[in-house]
Short mmCIF file of C-alpha atoms in Angstrom, two decimals:
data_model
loop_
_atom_site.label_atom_id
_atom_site.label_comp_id
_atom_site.label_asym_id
_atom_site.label_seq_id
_atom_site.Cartn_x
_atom_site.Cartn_y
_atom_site.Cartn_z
CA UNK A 1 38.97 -79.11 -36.38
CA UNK A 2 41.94 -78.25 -34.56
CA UNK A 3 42.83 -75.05 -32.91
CA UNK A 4 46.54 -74.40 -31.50
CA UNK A 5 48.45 -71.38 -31.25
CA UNK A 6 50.56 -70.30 -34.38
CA UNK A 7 54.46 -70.80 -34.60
CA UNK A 8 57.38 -70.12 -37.29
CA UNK A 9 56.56 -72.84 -39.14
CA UNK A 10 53.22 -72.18 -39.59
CA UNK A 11 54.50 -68.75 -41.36
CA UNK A 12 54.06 -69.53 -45.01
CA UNK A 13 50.59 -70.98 -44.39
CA UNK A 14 49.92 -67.74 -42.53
CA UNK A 15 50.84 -65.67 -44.97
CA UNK A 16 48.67 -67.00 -47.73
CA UNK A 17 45.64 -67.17 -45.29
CA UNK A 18 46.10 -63.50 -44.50
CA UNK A 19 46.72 -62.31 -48.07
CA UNK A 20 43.29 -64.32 -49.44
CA UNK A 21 41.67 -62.38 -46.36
CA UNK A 22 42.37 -59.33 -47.65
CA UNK A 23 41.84 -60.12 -51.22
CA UNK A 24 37.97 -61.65 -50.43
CA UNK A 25 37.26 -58.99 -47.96
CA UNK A 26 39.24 -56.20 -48.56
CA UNK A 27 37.00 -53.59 -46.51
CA UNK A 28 37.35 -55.17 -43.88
CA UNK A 29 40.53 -54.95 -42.95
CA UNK A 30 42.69 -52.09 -42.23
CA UNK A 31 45.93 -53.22 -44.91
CA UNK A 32 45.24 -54.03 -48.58
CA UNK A 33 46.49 -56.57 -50.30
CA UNK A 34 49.09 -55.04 -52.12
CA UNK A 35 50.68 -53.54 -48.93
CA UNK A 36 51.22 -56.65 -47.52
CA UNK A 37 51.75 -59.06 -50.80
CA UNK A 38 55.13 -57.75 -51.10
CA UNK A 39 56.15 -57.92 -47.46
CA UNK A 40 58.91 -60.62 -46.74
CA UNK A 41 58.02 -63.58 -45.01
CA UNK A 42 59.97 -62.39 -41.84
CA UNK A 43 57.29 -59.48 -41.36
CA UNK A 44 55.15 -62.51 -41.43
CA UNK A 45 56.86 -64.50 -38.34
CA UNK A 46 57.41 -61.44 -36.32
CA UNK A 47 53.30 -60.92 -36.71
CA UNK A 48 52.70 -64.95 -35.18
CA UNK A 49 55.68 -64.79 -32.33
CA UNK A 50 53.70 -65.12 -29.21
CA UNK A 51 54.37 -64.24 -25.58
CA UNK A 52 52.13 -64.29 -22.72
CA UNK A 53 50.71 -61.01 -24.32
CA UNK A 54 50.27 -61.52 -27.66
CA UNK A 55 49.64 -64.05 -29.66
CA UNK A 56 47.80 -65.81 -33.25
CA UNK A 57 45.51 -68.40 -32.76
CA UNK A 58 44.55 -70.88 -36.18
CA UNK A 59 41.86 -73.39 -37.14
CA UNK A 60 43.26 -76.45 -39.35
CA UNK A 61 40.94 -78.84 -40.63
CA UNK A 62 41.09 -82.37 -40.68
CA UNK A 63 43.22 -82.66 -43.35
CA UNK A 64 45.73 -79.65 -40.86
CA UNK A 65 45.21 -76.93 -43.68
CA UNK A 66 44.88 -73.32 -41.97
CA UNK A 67 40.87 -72.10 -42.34
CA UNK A 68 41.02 -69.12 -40.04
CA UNK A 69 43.09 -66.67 -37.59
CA UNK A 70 42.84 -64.58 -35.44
CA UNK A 71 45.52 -62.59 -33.28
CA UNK A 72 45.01 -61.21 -29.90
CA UNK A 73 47.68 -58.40 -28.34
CA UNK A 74 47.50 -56.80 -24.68
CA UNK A 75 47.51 -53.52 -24.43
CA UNK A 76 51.51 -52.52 -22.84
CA UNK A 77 51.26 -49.08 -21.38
CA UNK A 78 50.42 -49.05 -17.42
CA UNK A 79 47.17 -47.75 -17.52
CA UNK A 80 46.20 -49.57 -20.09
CA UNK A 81 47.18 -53.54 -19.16
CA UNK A 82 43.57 -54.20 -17.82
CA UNK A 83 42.49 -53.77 -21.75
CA UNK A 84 43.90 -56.34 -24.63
CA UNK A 85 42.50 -56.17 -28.68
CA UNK A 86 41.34 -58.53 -31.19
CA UNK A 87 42.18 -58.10 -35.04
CA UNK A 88 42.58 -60.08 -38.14
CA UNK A 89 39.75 -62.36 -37.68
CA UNK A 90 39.07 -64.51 -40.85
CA UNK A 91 37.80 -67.34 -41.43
CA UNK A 92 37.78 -69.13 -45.03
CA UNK A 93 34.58 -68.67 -47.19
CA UNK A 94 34.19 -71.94 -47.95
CA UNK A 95 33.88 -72.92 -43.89
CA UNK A 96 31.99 -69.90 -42.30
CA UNK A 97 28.92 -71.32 -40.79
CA UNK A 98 30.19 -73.91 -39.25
CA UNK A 99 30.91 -72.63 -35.91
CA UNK A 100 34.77 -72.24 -36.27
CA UNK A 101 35.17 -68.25 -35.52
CA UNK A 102 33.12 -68.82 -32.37
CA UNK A 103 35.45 -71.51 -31.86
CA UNK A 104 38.43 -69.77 -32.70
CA UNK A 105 37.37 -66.51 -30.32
CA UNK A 106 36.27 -68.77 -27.19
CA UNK A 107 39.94 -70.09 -27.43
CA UNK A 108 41.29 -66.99 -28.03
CA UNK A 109 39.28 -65.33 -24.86
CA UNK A 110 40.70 -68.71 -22.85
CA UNK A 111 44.16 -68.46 -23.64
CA UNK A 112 43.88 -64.55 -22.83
CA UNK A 113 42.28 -64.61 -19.60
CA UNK A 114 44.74 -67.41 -18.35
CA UNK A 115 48.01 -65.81 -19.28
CA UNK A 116 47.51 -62.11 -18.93
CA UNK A 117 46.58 -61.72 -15.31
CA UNK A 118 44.45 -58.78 -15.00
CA UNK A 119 43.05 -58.58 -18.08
CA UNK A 120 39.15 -57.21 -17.52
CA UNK A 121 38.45 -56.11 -21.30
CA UNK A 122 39.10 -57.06 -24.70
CA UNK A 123 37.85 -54.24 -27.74
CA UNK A 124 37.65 -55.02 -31.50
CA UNK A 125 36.00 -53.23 -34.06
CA UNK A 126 33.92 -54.36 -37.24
CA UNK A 127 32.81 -53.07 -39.81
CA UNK A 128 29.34 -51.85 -39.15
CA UNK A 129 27.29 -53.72 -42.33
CA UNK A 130 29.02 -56.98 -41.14
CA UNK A 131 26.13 -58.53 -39.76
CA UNK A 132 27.48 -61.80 -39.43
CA UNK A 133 30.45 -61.64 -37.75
CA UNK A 134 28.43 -58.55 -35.10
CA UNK A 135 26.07 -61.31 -34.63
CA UNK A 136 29.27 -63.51 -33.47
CA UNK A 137 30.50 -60.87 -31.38
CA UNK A 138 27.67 -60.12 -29.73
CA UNK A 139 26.83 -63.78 -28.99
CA UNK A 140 30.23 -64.03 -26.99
CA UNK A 141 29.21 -60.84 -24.77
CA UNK A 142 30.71 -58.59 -26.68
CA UNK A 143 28.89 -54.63 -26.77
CA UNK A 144 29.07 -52.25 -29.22
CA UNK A 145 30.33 -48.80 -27.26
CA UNK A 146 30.74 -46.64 -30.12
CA UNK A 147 30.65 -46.29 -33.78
CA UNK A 148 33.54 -44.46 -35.75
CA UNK A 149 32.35 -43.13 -38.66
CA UNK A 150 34.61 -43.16 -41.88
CA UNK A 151 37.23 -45.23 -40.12
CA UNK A 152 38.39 -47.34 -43.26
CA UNK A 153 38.51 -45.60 -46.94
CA UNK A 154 38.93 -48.27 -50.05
CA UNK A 155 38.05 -47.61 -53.57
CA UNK A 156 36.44 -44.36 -52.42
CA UNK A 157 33.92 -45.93 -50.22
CA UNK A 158 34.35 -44.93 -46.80
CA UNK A 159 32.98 -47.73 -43.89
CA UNK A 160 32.21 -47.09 -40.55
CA UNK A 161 33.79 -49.05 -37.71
CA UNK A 162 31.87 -50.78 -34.21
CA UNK A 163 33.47 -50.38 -31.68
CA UNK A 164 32.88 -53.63 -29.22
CA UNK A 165 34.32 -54.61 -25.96
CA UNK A 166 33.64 -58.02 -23.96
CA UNK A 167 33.90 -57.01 -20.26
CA UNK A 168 35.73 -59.92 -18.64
CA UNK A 169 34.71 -58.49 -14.76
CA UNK A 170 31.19 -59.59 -15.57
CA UNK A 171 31.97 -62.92 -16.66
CA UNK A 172 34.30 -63.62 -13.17
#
């Protein structure tokens, strides 16, 4: 397995990874399928441009096919820089297991804390029946702080959202 920061060219592949993420687990995302299906490839590449602050991590496999993302983003207003967020974590079906989103979220926490100086926290939220990815979070420090109830609506199920921050201070 290989794990490297997303570019342009890695777009396309993007794209589709994203799309079957929100087809095979739709509630757990915040965008549906449809919504993003028929947004241009461009809104794609402006997602994966990276600075210092932001920026998509992926997992190829051996044979350099894209199994899972995940993007991280700092947080841009002044009293707010000492916080940055996880979101769009996914991993392919056929590879959870394996140790890959660990994998892909210890890289992700490395690149943050080395380019975004002053960085103390970073928050993401999960669905609150999504055992196995909470058990992943909470194995890499993460907390759960707070639980918002109703926070995503699909096919009139409403799902409540944990709220989870890894405090960085601790770990320094």
């Amino acid at each position: 397995m290989n794990i490297r920061l997303l570019d342009d060219f890695d777009a396309q592949e993007y794209k589709e990874v994203r799309l079957r993420a929100l087809k095979n687990d739709p509630d757990s995302f915040g965008s549906k399928y449809e919504q993003e299906a028929t947004r241009p490839l461009g809104n794609f590449i402006e997602r994966i441009q990276h600075t210092k602050d932001q920026f998509t991590l992926g997992c190829f496999d051996d044979s350099d096919t894209l199994v899972g993302i995940v993007n991280f983003a700092r947080e841009n207003r002044l009293k707010t820089t000492h916080k940055g967020n996880i979101y769009g974590m996914y991993i392919e079906p056929q590879f959870r297991g394996r140790g890959l989103g660990k994998a892909l979220l210890l890289a992700l926490i490395e690149r943050a804390t080395k380019e975004c100086e002053g960085l103390e926290q970073i928050h993401l939220t999960v669905v609150s029946n999504n055992e196995s990815a909470k058990r992943l979070y909470t194995s890499l420090g993460f907390e759960v702080y707070g639980v918002e109830p109703h926070a995503l609506k699909f096919d009139g199920h409403y799902f409540d959202e944990d709220l989870m921050v890894l405090r960085l201070a601790i770990l320094n």
